[in-house]
CSV table of C-alpha atoms and ligand atoms in Angstrom, one decimal:
chain,number,residue,atom,x,y,z
C,8,MET,CA,0.0,0.0,0.0
C,9,LEU,CA,1.3,3.4,-1.0
C,10,GLU,CA,-0.2,6.2,1.1
C,11,THR,CA,0.1,10.0,1.6
C,12,GLN,CA,-1.1,11.8,4.6
C,13,ASN,CA,-1.4,15.5,4.9
C,14,LEU,CA,1.0,15.9,1.9
C,15,SER,CA,1.6,19.6,1.2
C,16,LEU,CA,3.9,21.2,-1.3
C,17,ARG,CA,4.7,24.9,-1.8
C,18,TYR,CA,6.3,26.7,-4.7
C,19,GLY,CA,7.4,29.9,-3.0
C,20,ARG,CA,4.2,31.4,-1.7
C,21,HIS,CA,2.0,29.2,-3.8
C,22,LEU,CA,0.5,26.2,-1.9
C,23,ALA,CA,0.3,23.7,-4.8
C,24,LEU,CA,-0.7,20.7,-2.6
C,25,ASN,CA,-2.7,21.2,0.5
C,26,GLY,CA,-3.0,18.3,2.9
C,27,ILE,CA,-3.4,15.4,0.3
C,28,ASN,CA,-4.5,12.0,1.6
C,29,ILE,CA,-4.6,9.3,-1.0
C,30,SER,CA,-3.8,5.6,-1.1
C,31,ILE,CA,-3.2,3.0,-3.7
C,32,ALA,CA,-3.4,-0.7,-2.8
C,33,GLU,CA,-1.1,-3.3,-4.4
C,34,GLY,CA,-2.3,-4.0,-7.9
C,35,GLU,CA,-4.9,-1.2,-7.9
C,36,THR,CA,-5.4,1.4,-10.6
C,37,VAL,CA,-6.3,4.8,-9.4
C,38,VAL,CA,-6.8,8.0,-11.5
C,39,ILE,CA,-6.6,11.6,-10.3
C,40,LEU,CA,-9.0,13.9,-12.1
C,41,GLY,CA,-8.7,17.7,-12.0
C,42,ALA,CA,-8.5,20.8,-14.1
C,43,ASN,CA,-5.3,22.3,-15.4
C,44,GLY,CA,-3.2,23.6,-12.5
C,45,ALA,CA,-5.1,21.6,-9.8
C,46,GLY,CA,-1.8,20.1,-8.7
C,47,LYS,CA,-1.9,16.6,-10.3
C,48,SER,CA,1.6,16.7,-11.7
C,49,SER,CA,3.0,18.2,-8.5
C,50,LEU,CA,1.4,15.3,-6.5
C,51,LEU,CA,3.2,12.7,-8.7
C,52,LYS,CA,6.5,14.6,-8.5
C,53,ALA,CA,6.2,14.8,-4.7
C,54,ILE,CA,5.6,11.1,-4.4
C,55,ALA,CA,8.5,10.4,-6.8
C,56,GLY,CA,10.8,12.5,-4.6
C,57,LEU,CA,11.3,15.1,-7.3
C,58,GLN,CA,9.8,17.9,-5.3
C,59,LYS,CA,10.3,18.4,-1.5
C,60,PRO,CA,7.0,18.5,0.4
C,61,GLU,CA,6.3,20.7,3.4
C,62,PRO,CA,7.2,19.5,6.9
C,63,GLY,CA,4.4,17.4,8.4
C,64,SER,CA,3.8,15.6,5.1
C,65,VAL,CA,3.7,11.8,5.3
C,66,LEU,CA,4.4,9.3,2.5
C,67,THR,CA,4.5,5.6,3.3
C,68,LEU,CA,5.0,2.4,1.5
C,69,ASP,CA,3.6,-0.6,3.5
C,70,GLY,CA,3.6,1.7,6.5
C,71,THR,CA,7.3,2.6,6.3
C,72,THR,CA,8.0,6.2,5.7
C,73,ILE,CA,9.8,7.0,2.4
C,74,LEU,CA,9.6,10.7,2.5
C,75,GLY,CA,12.9,12.5,3.1
C,76,THR,CA,14.9,9.5,1.9
C,77,LYS,CA,17.3,10.3,-1.0
C,78,PRO,CA,15.3,10.5,-4.3
C,79,HIS,CA,17.2,7.6,-5.9
C,80,LEU,CA,15.8,5.4,-3.1
C,81,ILE,CA,12.3,5.9,-4.3
C,82,PRO,CA,12.8,3.7,-7.4
C,83,GLU,CA,14.7,1.3,-5.2
C,84,ALA,CA,11.6,1.1,-3.0
C,85,GLY,CA,9.5,0.1,-6.1
C,86,ILE,CA,7.9,3.4,-7.2
C,87,ALA,CA,8.4,4.6,-10.8
C,88,LEU,CA,7.2,7.7,-12.7
C,89,VAL,CA,6.6,8.2,-16.4
C,90,PRO,CA,6.8,12.0,-16.5
C,91,GLU,CA,4.7,14.3,-18.6
C,92,GLY,CA,6.6,14.7,-21.9
C,93,ARG,CA,8.0,11.2,-21.5
C,94,GLY,CA,11.7,12.0,-20.8
C,95,VAL,CA,13.0,9.5,-23.2
C,96,PHE,CA,16.5,9.8,-24.9
C,97,GLY,CA,15.9,10.5,-28.6
C,98,ASP,CA,19.4,9.7,-29.7
C,99,LEU,CA,19.4,6.3,-28.1
C,100,THR,CA,17.8,3.2,-29.4
C,101,VAL,CA,14.7,1.5,-27.8
C,102,GLU,CA,16.9,-1.1,-26.3
C,103,GLU,CA,19.3,1.5,-24.8
C,104,ASN,CA,16.4,3.5,-23.3
C,105,LEU,CA,15.1,0.4,-21.7
C,106,LEU,CA,18.5,-0.5,-20.3
C,107,LEU,CA,18.7,2.9,-18.6
C,108,GLY,CA,15.6,2.0,-16.7
C,109,ALA,CA,17.1,-1.2,-15.3
C,110,ASN,CA,19.3,0.8,-12.9
C,111,PRO,CA,17.7,0.2,-9.5
C,112,ARG,CA,19.2,-2.7,-7.7
C,113,ARG,CA,15.8,-4.4,-7.5
C,114,ALA,CA,15.8,-4.6,-11.4
C,115,ARG,CA,19.2,-6.0,-12.0
C,116,THR,CA,18.7,-9.6,-11.0
C,117,SER,CA,15.8,-10.0,-13.5
C,118,GLU,CA,17.0,-7.7,-16.3
C,119,ALA,CA,16.7,-10.3,-19.1
C,120,GLU,CA,13.3,-11.4,-17.8
C,121,ARG,CA,12.1,-7.8,-17.6
C,122,HIS,CA,13.1,-7.2,-21.2
C,123,GLY,CA,11.1,-10.2,-22.3
C,124,LEU,CA,8.1,-9.0,-20.3
C,125,ILE,CA,8.3,-5.5,-21.8
C,126,TYR,CA,8.6,-6.8,-25.3
C,127,ASP,CA,5.6,-9.0,-24.6
C,128,LEU,CA,3.6,-6.0,-23.4
C,129,PHE,CA,4.7,-3.8,-26.3
C,130,PRO,CA,5.4,-6.1,-29.3
C,131,ARG,CA,5.9,-2.9,-31.4
C,132,LEU,CA,9.0,-2.2,-29.3
C,133,ALA,CA,10.4,-5.6,-29.9
C,134,GLU,CA,10.2,-5.1,-33.6
C,135,ARG,CA,12.0,-1.7,-33.3
C,136,ARG,CA,14.5,-2.4,-30.6
C,137,SER,CA,17.4,-1.0,-32.7
C,138,GLN,CA,15.5,2.1,-33.8
C,139,LEU,CA,16.5,5.6,-32.6
C,140,VAL,CA,13.7,6.8,-30.3
C,141,ARG,CA,13.5,10.3,-31.9
C,142,THR,CA,12.5,8.7,-35.2
C,143,MET,CA,9.5,7.0,-33.6
C,144,SER,CA,5.9,8.2,-33.3
C,145,GLY,CA,4.6,9.9,-30.2
C,146,GLY,CA,2.7,6.7,-29.2
C,147,GLU,CA,5.7,4.6,-29.7
C,148,GLN,CA,7.8,7.0,-27.6
C,149,GLN,CA,5.2,6.8,-24.8
C,150,MET,CA,5.5,3.0,-24.9
C,151,VAL,CA,9.3,3.4,-24.6
C,152,ALA,CA,8.9,5.6,-21.6
C,153,ILE,CA,6.5,3.2,-19.9
C,154,GLY,CA,8.8,0.3,-20.8
C,155,ARG,CA,11.8,2.0,-19.4
C,156,ALA,CA,9.9,2.7,-16.1
C,157,LEU,CA,8.8,-0.9,-16.0
C,158,MET,CA,12.5,-2.0,-16.3
C,159,SER,CA,12.9,-1.0,-12.7
C,160,ASN,CA,10.5,-3.7,-11.7
C,161,PRO,CA,8.2,-1.3,-9.9
C,162,ARG,CA,5.3,-2.2,-7.5
C,163,PHE,CA,3.7,1.2,-8.3
C,164,LEU,CA,3.9,3.0,-11.6
C,165,MET,CA,2.8,6.6,-11.9
C,166,LEU,CA,1.9,8.1,-15.3
C,167,ASP,CA,1.5,11.8,-15.9
C,168,GLU,CA,-0.8,12.5,-18.9
C,169,PRO,CA,0.3,9.5,-21.0
C,170,SER,CA,-2.2,10.2,-23.8
C,171,LEU,CA,-1.2,13.9,-24.2
C,172,GLY,CA,-0.8,14.8,-27.9
C,173,LEU,CA,-1.6,11.3,-29.2
C,174,ALA,CA,-4.2,10.4,-31.9
C,175,PRO,CA,-7.3,8.6,-30.6
C,176,ILE,CA,-6.4,5.3,-32.1
C,177,VAL,CA,-3.0,5.4,-30.5
C,178,VAL,CA,-4.5,6.3,-27.2
C,179,THR,CA,-6.7,3.2,-27.4
C,180,GLU,CA,-3.6,1.1,-28.2
C,181,LEU,CA,-1.7,2.7,-25.3
C,182,PHE,CA,-4.5,2.0,-22.8
C,183,GLY,CA,-4.7,-1.6,-24.1
C,184,ALA,CA,-1.1,-1.9,-23.1
C,185,LEU,CA,-1.7,-0.3,-19.7
C,186,LYS,CA,-4.4,-2.8,-19.1
C,187,ARG,CA,-1.9,-5.5,-19.7
C,188,VAL,CA,0.6,-3.8,-17.3
C,189,LYS,CA,-2.2,-3.7,-14.7
C,190,GLN,CA,-2.8,-7.4,-15.2
C,191,THR,CA,0.9,-8.1,-14.2
C,192,GLY,CA,-0.1,-6.8,-10.7
C,193,VAL,CA,1.6,-3.4,-10.8
C,194,GLY,CA,-0.3,-0.6,-9.0
C,195,LEU,CA,-1.0,2.3,-11.4
C,196,LEU,CA,-1.5,5.9,-10.4
C,197,LEU,CA,-2.7,7.9,-13.3
C,198,VAL,CA,-3.1,11.5,-14.1
C,199,GLU,CA,-5.1,12.0,-17.3
C,200,GLN,CA,-7.1,14.5,-19.3
C,201,ASN,CA,-8.8,11.7,-21.1
C,202,VAL,CA,-11.2,11.0,-18.3
C,203,SER,CA,-13.4,8.5,-20.2
C,204,ILE,CA,-10.6,6.1,-21.1
C,205,SER,CA,-8.8,6.5,-17.8
C,206,LEU,CA,-11.9,5.6,-15.8
C,207,SER,CA,-12.4,2.6,-18.1
C,208,ILE,CA,-9.2,1.0,-16.8
C,209,SER,CA,-9.3,2.4,-13.2
C,210,ASP,CA,-10.7,0.8,-10.1
C,211,ARG,CA,-11.0,4.1,-8.2
C,212,GLY,CA,-10.5,7.8,-8.7
C,213,TYR,CA,-9.9,11.0,-6.8
C,214,LEU,CA,-11.1,14.5,-7.7
C,215,MET,CA,-8.6,17.3,-7.2
C,216,GLU,CA,-9.2,21.0,-7.1
C,217,ALA,CA,-6.8,23.8,-6.3
C,218,GLY,CA,-4.3,21.5,-4.4
C,219,ARG,CA,-7.0,19.6,-2.5
C,220,ILE,CA,-8.7,16.3,-2.8
C,221,THR,CA,-12.4,17.1,-3.1
C,222,GLY,CA,-13.9,13.7,-3.9
C,223,GLU,CA,-13.2,10.0,-4.1
C,224,ASN,CA,-15.2,7.1,-5.5
C,225,SER,CA,-15.1,3.9,-7.5
C,226,ALA,CA,-14.5,4.4,-11.2
C,227,GLU,CA,-17.9,3.0,-11.9
C,228,ALA,CA,-19.6,5.6,-9.7
C,229,LEU,CA,-17.4,8.4,-11.1
C,230,LYS,CA,-18.5,7.6,-14.6
C,231,THR,CA,-22.0,8.5,-13.8
C,232,ASP,CA,-21.3,11.3,-11.2
C,233,PRO,CA,-23.0,14.5,-12.4
C,234,ALA,CA,-20.0,16.6,-11.2
C,235,VAL,CA,-17.6,14.5,-13.2
C,236,GLN,CA,-19.9,14.5,-16.2
C,237,GLN,CA,-20.2,18.2,-16.1
C,238,ALA,CA,-16.6,19.0,-15.5
C,239,PHE,CA,-14.9,16.4,-17.6
C,240,LEU,CA,-17.2,14.3,-19.8
C,241,GLY,CA,-18.7,16.7,-22.3
C,242,GLY,CA,-18.9,19.7,-19.9
C,243,ALA,CA,-17.3,23.1,-20.6
C,244,ALA,CA,-14.1,22.5,-18.5
C,245,ALA,CA,-13.0,19.3,-20.4
O,324,LIG,P1,-1.6,20.5,-15.7
O,324,LIG,O1,-2.7,19.5,-16.1
O,324,LIG,O2,-1.8,21.9,-16.3
O,324,LIG,O3,-0.2,20.0,-15.8
O,324,LIG,P2,-1.6,20.0,-12.9
O,324,LIG,O4,-2.9,19.7,-12.2
O,324,LIG,O5,-0.7,18.9,-13.2
O,324,LIG,O6,-1.9,20.8,-14.2
O,324,LIG,P3,0.6,21.2,-11.6
O,324,LIG,O7,1.5,21.2,-12.8
O,324,LIG,O8,0.9,20.3,-10.5
O,324,LIG,O9,-0.9,21.1,-12.0
O,324,LIG,O10,0.6,22.7,-11.0
O,324,LIG,C1,-0.1,23.1,-9.8
O,324,LIG,C2,0.2,24.6,-9.6
O,324,LIG,O11,1.6,24.8,-9.2
O,324,LIG,C3,0.0,25.5,-10.8
O,324,LIG,O12,-0.5,26.7,-10.3
O,324,LIG,C4,1.4,25.7,-11.4
O,324,LIG,O13,1.5,26.9,-12.0
O,324,LIG,C5,2.3,25.6,-10.1
O,324,LIG,N1,3.6,25.1,-10.4
O,324,LIG,C6,3.9,23.9,-10.9
O,324,LIG,N2,5.2,23.6,-11.0
O,324,LIG,C7,5.8,24.8,-10.5
O,324,LIG,C8,7.2,25.2,-10.3
O,324,LIG,N3,8.2,24.4,-10.6
O,324,LIG,N4,7.4,26.4,-9.8
O,324,LIG,C9,6.3,27.2,-9.5
O,324,LIG,N5,5.0,26.9,-9.6
O,324,LIG,C10,4.8,25.7,-10.1
């Protein structure tokens, strides 16, 4: 179980996260829905150790605190982030990008096995393992980014707007792959503008507004929640 309690984050005077309490169980898929600027990316970055939360914030993995540990220990603990914009290395091949993700100690013992698993999840990457990533389509690059994060053998994988800028057919393919990742037992924490497709693979979701969690429910209930419908599914703010 990955859990935050009273997690707050400040950029100068701006309180971007204000007392966030969320949890993700082993193997669960959870989506965070919120308008631009609600703080969704900041939340993922704080959990990944890329931003330093305010004193009093708590982040635990199976009840053990992991906040304040060195950032490189977060992947070692089994938490991986696919950042917005992917962060892949364009001048390296698919294979080389994947190898970079195999750095945490927890990944090394099973490197060959991980490669096999990732190429099973993303057959397209197997076909193109020697291709330079910058010559690939946006959807393929997103798959490389997810594959690289999976090389660290994470227990929890966080994804920041994986569908951003992708054509609808590619988004469908990508979420098909994420469904297969989910079936491997990895917990997924997802931030997505594409509310409809993200709810379709999620077990649960949180609503976020101006740095606070304002709602929480099962994905099924959120799909028909009038507030979600109005804000995200055909409403003006989508
Ligand atoms: P989006 O969907 O637009 O990325 P978001 O919900 O992910 O939005 P964040 O990117 O977390 O929101 O931003 C939350 C707030 O914090 C915004 O007001 C943003 O301008 C501010 N912010 C984010 N990163 C920084 C930073 N590095 N320095 C200062 N302010 C920041």
